[in-house]
Amino acid sequence: MPALLRTNKEIMEIYDRQVDTVYRVCYAYMKNAPEAEDMTQETFLRLMSNGKPFADQRHEKAWLIITASNLCKDTLKKWWRKNENIDDYTSLPQERTETG
């Protein structure tokens, strides 16, 4: 786990302000609650390791939305690539039938 670059108090204040927004963004991409919760958690873990100060709450919200969106997109890409590769090898050839 990366070192904390923000105080626990700062993180909790941001979390309390923004968690609903981040979760909604993640749910819109992931389409299920457990995956959205995982992506929300990962977004706030990224926040903990990002020490750059935000100009204001709008900047904070924008950073969290972009980070959450990118995490979700990356996760979905990995899932599609994995499933696409599996499907390439698991499809069975169709049997030919002779008609006489």
XYZ file of N, CA and C in Angstrom:
300
model
N 0.846 -1.182 0.000
C 0.000 0.000 0.000
C 0.889 1.241 0.000
N 0.568 2.235 -0.818
C 1.388 3.442 -0.883
C 1.298 4.253 0.405
N 2.312 5.063 0.617
C 2.325 5.924 1.799
C 1.218 6.977 1.685
N 0.637 7.315 2.830
C -0.410 8.330 2.849
C 0.194 9.710 2.647
N -0.333 10.443 1.699
C 0.151 11.786 1.429
C -0.855 12.836 1.884
N -1.953 12.399 2.450
C -2.969 13.280 3.017
C -3.254 12.785 4.433
N -3.735 13.666 5.271
C -4.083 13.238 6.630
C -5.381 12.442 6.589
N -5.589 11.624 7.600
C -6.840 10.867 7.691
C -8.041 11.801 7.712
N -7.896 12.930 8.392
C -8.994 13.895 8.469
C -9.331 14.432 7.079
N -8.325 14.787 6.297
C -8.555 15.292 4.934
C -9.253 14.238 4.079
N -8.777 13.014 4.174
C -9.359 11.928 3.380
C -10.812 11.705 3.768
N -11.095 11.684 5.059
C -12.471 11.460 5.513
C -13.396 12.605 5.092
N -12.905 13.827 5.118
C -13.726 14.960 4.677
C -14.053 14.847 3.191
N -13.066 14.516 2.397
C -13.291 14.345 0.956
C -14.220 13.161 0.713
N -13.979 12.070 1.411
C -14.820 10.878 1.276
C -16.279 11.219 1.575
N -16.512 11.876 2.699
C -17.886 12.221 3.084
C -18.565 13.104 2.040
N -17.813 14.010 1.441
C -18.381 14.912 0.428
C -18.645 14.213 -0.899
N -17.783 13.280 -1.276
C -17.776 12.808 -2.661
C -18.125 11.334 -2.874
N -18.265 10.554 -1.817
C -18.437 9.109 -2.009
C -19.681 8.775 -2.831
N -20.781 9.474 -2.626
C -21.996 9.165 -3.385
C -21.797 9.411 -4.882
N -21.150 10.505 -5.210
C -20.884 10.818 -6.618
C -19.977 9.769 -7.250
N -18.908 9.420 -6.554
C -17.962 8.428 -7.082
C -18.660 7.084 -7.268
N -19.460 6.674 -6.295
C -20.172 5.397 -6.403
C -21.122 5.410 -7.607
N -21.855 6.496 -7.796
C -22.790 6.565 -8.932
C -22.055 6.460 -10.267
N -20.908 7.118 -10.368
C -20.102 7.024 -11.593
C -19.680 5.571 -11.813
N -19.176 4.947 -10.765
C -18.711 3.559 -10.879
C -19.860 2.612 -11.212
N -21.010 2.819 -10.602
C -22.158 1.952 -10.871
C -22.636 2.117 -12.319
N -22.578 3.324 -12.826
C -22.990 3.563 -14.214
C -22.136 2.751 -15.189
N -20.862 2.601 -14.890
C -19.976 1.806 -15.742
C -20.105 0.310 -15.474
N -20.067 -0.072 -14.206
C -19.930 -1.483 -13.854
C -21.258 -2.241 -13.854
N -22.363 -1.558 -13.656
C -23.714 -2.137 -13.709
C -24.012 -3.152 -12.607
N -23.179 -3.213 -11.571
C -23.522 -4.034 -10.411
C -22.857 -3.469 -9.165
N -23.523 -3.649 -8.042
C -23.096 -3.009 -6.796
C -21.725 -3.469 -6.304
N -21.431 -4.777 -6.259
C -20.111 -5.178 -5.740
C -18.944 -4.612 -6.550
N -19.059 -4.623 -7.865
C -17.994 -4.063 -8.705
C -17.896 -2.552 -8.522
N -19.032 -1.888 -8.408
C -19.026 -0.437 -8.193
C -18.378 -0.096 -6.854
N -18.649 -0.897 -5.836
C -18.026 -0.678 -4.527
C -16.514 -0.864 -4.607
N -16.071 -1.888 -5.328
C -14.628 -2.113 -5.494
C -13.961 -0.936 -6.203
N -14.590 -0.449 -7.258
C -14.018 0.665 -8.008
C -14.032 1.953 -7.178
N -15.068 2.138 -6.370
C -15.126 3.299 -5.477
C -13.984 3.238 -4.478
N -13.778 2.060 -3.907
C -12.680 1.890 -2.950
C -11.333 2.163 -3.615
N -11.141 1.639 -4.802
C -9.878 1.846 -5.515
C -9.663 3.327 -5.833
N -10.729 4.035 -6.161
C -10.622 5.470 -6.436
C -10.117 6.218 -5.206
N -10.656 5.883 -4.044
C -10.225 6.574 -2.826
C -8.833 6.129 -2.385
N -8.433 4.916 -2.734
C -7.042 4.516 -2.481
C -6.091 5.358 -3.329
N -6.485 5.627 -4.564
C -5.670 6.497 -5.419
C -5.589 7.909 -4.841
N -6.701 8.370 -4.290
C -6.713 9.689 -3.659
C -5.707 9.743 -2.514
N -5.632 8.667 -1.749
C -4.730 8.631 -0.599
C -3.275 8.773 -1.022
N -2.931 8.274 -2.195
C -1.539 8.341 -2.645
C -1.255 9.564 -3.521
N -2.299 10.339 -3.822
C -2.128 11.554 -4.619
C -1.994 12.738 -3.669
N -0.802 13.274 -3.551
C -0.559 14.362 -2.616
C -0.773 15.752 -3.177
N -1.109 15.842 -4.456
C -1.292 17.168 -5.056
C -2.547 17.827 -4.476
N -2.425 19.080 -4.068
C -3.598 19.758 -3.497
C -4.611 20.109 -4.590
N -5.863 20.123 -4.200
C -6.922 20.531 -5.117
C -7.151 22.028 -4.964
N -7.455 22.690 -6.073
C -7.702 24.134 -6.043
C -8.968 24.459 -5.247
N -9.984 23.611 -5.409
C -11.252 23.801 -4.703
C -12.035 22.492 -4.768
N -13.272 22.504 -4.259
C -14.062 21.273 -4.247
C -14.480 20.837 -5.647
N -14.614 21.764 -6.571
C -14.932 21.387 -7.953
C -13.777 20.610 -8.567
N -12.557 21.057 -8.319
C -11.365 20.365 -8.808
C -11.273 18.974 -8.180
N -11.524 18.892 -6.893
C -11.520 17.621 -6.163
C -12.526 16.644 -6.785
N -13.742 17.126 -7.012
C -14.799 16.288 -7.584
C -14.436 15.835 -9.000
N -13.919 16.761 -9.798
C -13.532 16.420 -11.171
C -12.439 15.359 -11.179
N -11.438 15.498 -10.311
C -10.345 14.522 -10.237
C -10.892 13.146 -9.872
N -11.788 13.099 -8.896
C -12.356 11.816 -8.467
C -13.201 11.181 -9.568
N -13.996 11.974 -10.270
C -14.828 11.438 -11.351
C -13.961 10.895 -12.481
N -12.948 11.639 -12.873
C -12.059 11.183 -13.948
C -11.310 9.928 -13.528
N -10.815 9.906 -12.306
C -10.091 8.734 -11.808
C -11.006 7.519 -11.758
N -12.214 7.685 -11.231
C -13.170 6.578 -11.160
C -13.529 6.081 -12.560
N -13.784 7.001 -13.475
C -14.127 6.621 -14.855
C -13.003 5.825 -15.503
N -11.781 6.302 -15.353
C -10.642 5.608 -15.952
C -10.430 4.231 -15.341
N -10.580 4.113 -14.026
C -10.440 2.803 -13.383
C -11.498 1.830 -13.896
N -12.721 2.298 -13.997
C -13.799 1.436 -14.492
C -13.558 1.026 -15.943
N -13.180 1.974 -16.782
C -12.913 1.662 -18.192
C -11.782 0.651 -18.321
N -10.721 0.839 -17.552
C -9.594 -0.098 -17.603
C -10.015 -1.492 -17.155
N -10.815 -1.566 -16.100
C -11.289 -2.857 -15.604
C -12.169 -3.541 -16.642
N -13.057 -2.792 -17.262
C -13.927 -3.371 -18.289
C -13.128 -3.820 -19.511
N -12.121 -3.047 -19.903
C -11.267 -3.455 -21.030
C -10.575 -4.775 -20.736
N -10.032 -4.897 -19.531
C -9.358 -6.145 -19.145
C -10.336 -7.308 -19.187
N -11.547 -7.094 -18.691
C -12.550 -8.151 -18.677
C -12.908 -8.565 -20.101
N -13.127 -7.585 -20.977
C -13.488 -7.901 -22.357
C -12.360 -8.624 -23.080
N -11.132 -8.164 -22.862
C -10.001 -8.835 -23.517
C -9.880 -10.275 -23.048
N -10.022 -10.495 -21.766
C -9.928 -11.842 -21.209
C -11.031 -12.726 -21.781
N -12.254 -12.237 -21.807
C -13.367 -13.029 -22.317
C -13.311 -13.194 -23.823
N -12.825 -12.194 -24.516
C -12.686 -12.299 -25.960
C -11.681 -13.398 -26.304
N -10.565 -13.445 -25.601
C -9.557 -14.467 -25.845
C -10.081 -15.854 -25.525
N -10.834 -15.994 -24.462
C -11.403 -17.292 -24.107
C -12.383 -17.734 -25.183
N -13.238 -16.828 -25.639
C -14.223 -17.170 -26.656
C -13.563 -17.605 -27.959
N -12.409 -17.042 -28.278
C -11.711 -17.425 -29.503
C -11.338 -18.904 -29.490
N -11.055 -19.433 -28.321
C -10.586 -20.808 -28.226
C -11.652 -21.794 -27.783
N -12.778 -21.319 -27.311
C -13.788 -22.244 -26.810
C -14.923 -22.490 -27.788
N -14.961 -21.774 -28.882
C -16.038 -22.015 -29.830
C -15.776 -23.336 -30.557
N -16.813 -24.107 -30.678
C -16.702 -25.413 -31.318
C -17.072 -25.291 -32.790
N -16.357 -26.019 -33.626
C -16.728 -25.985 -35.043
C -18.078 -26.666 -35.240
N -18.835 -26.151 -36.167
C -20.130 -26.758 -36.444
C -19.921 -28.041 -37.234
N -20.708 -29.057 -36.882
C -20.612 -30.327 -37.599
C -21.326 -30.197 -38.934
N -20.726 -30.810 -39.915
C -21.361 -30.815 -41.230
C -22.230 -32.065 -41.329
N -23.398 -31.882 -41.828
C -24.279 -33.036 -42.020
C -24.454 -33.263 -43.509
N -24.444 -34.515 -43.840
C -24.623 -34.846 -45.250
C -26.096 -35.090 -45.520
N -26.549 -34.558 -46.601
C -27.925 -34.824 -47.013
C -27.870 -35.654 -48.282
N -28.691 -36.608 -48.341
C -28.561 -37.494 -49.465
C -29.731 -37.619 -50.244
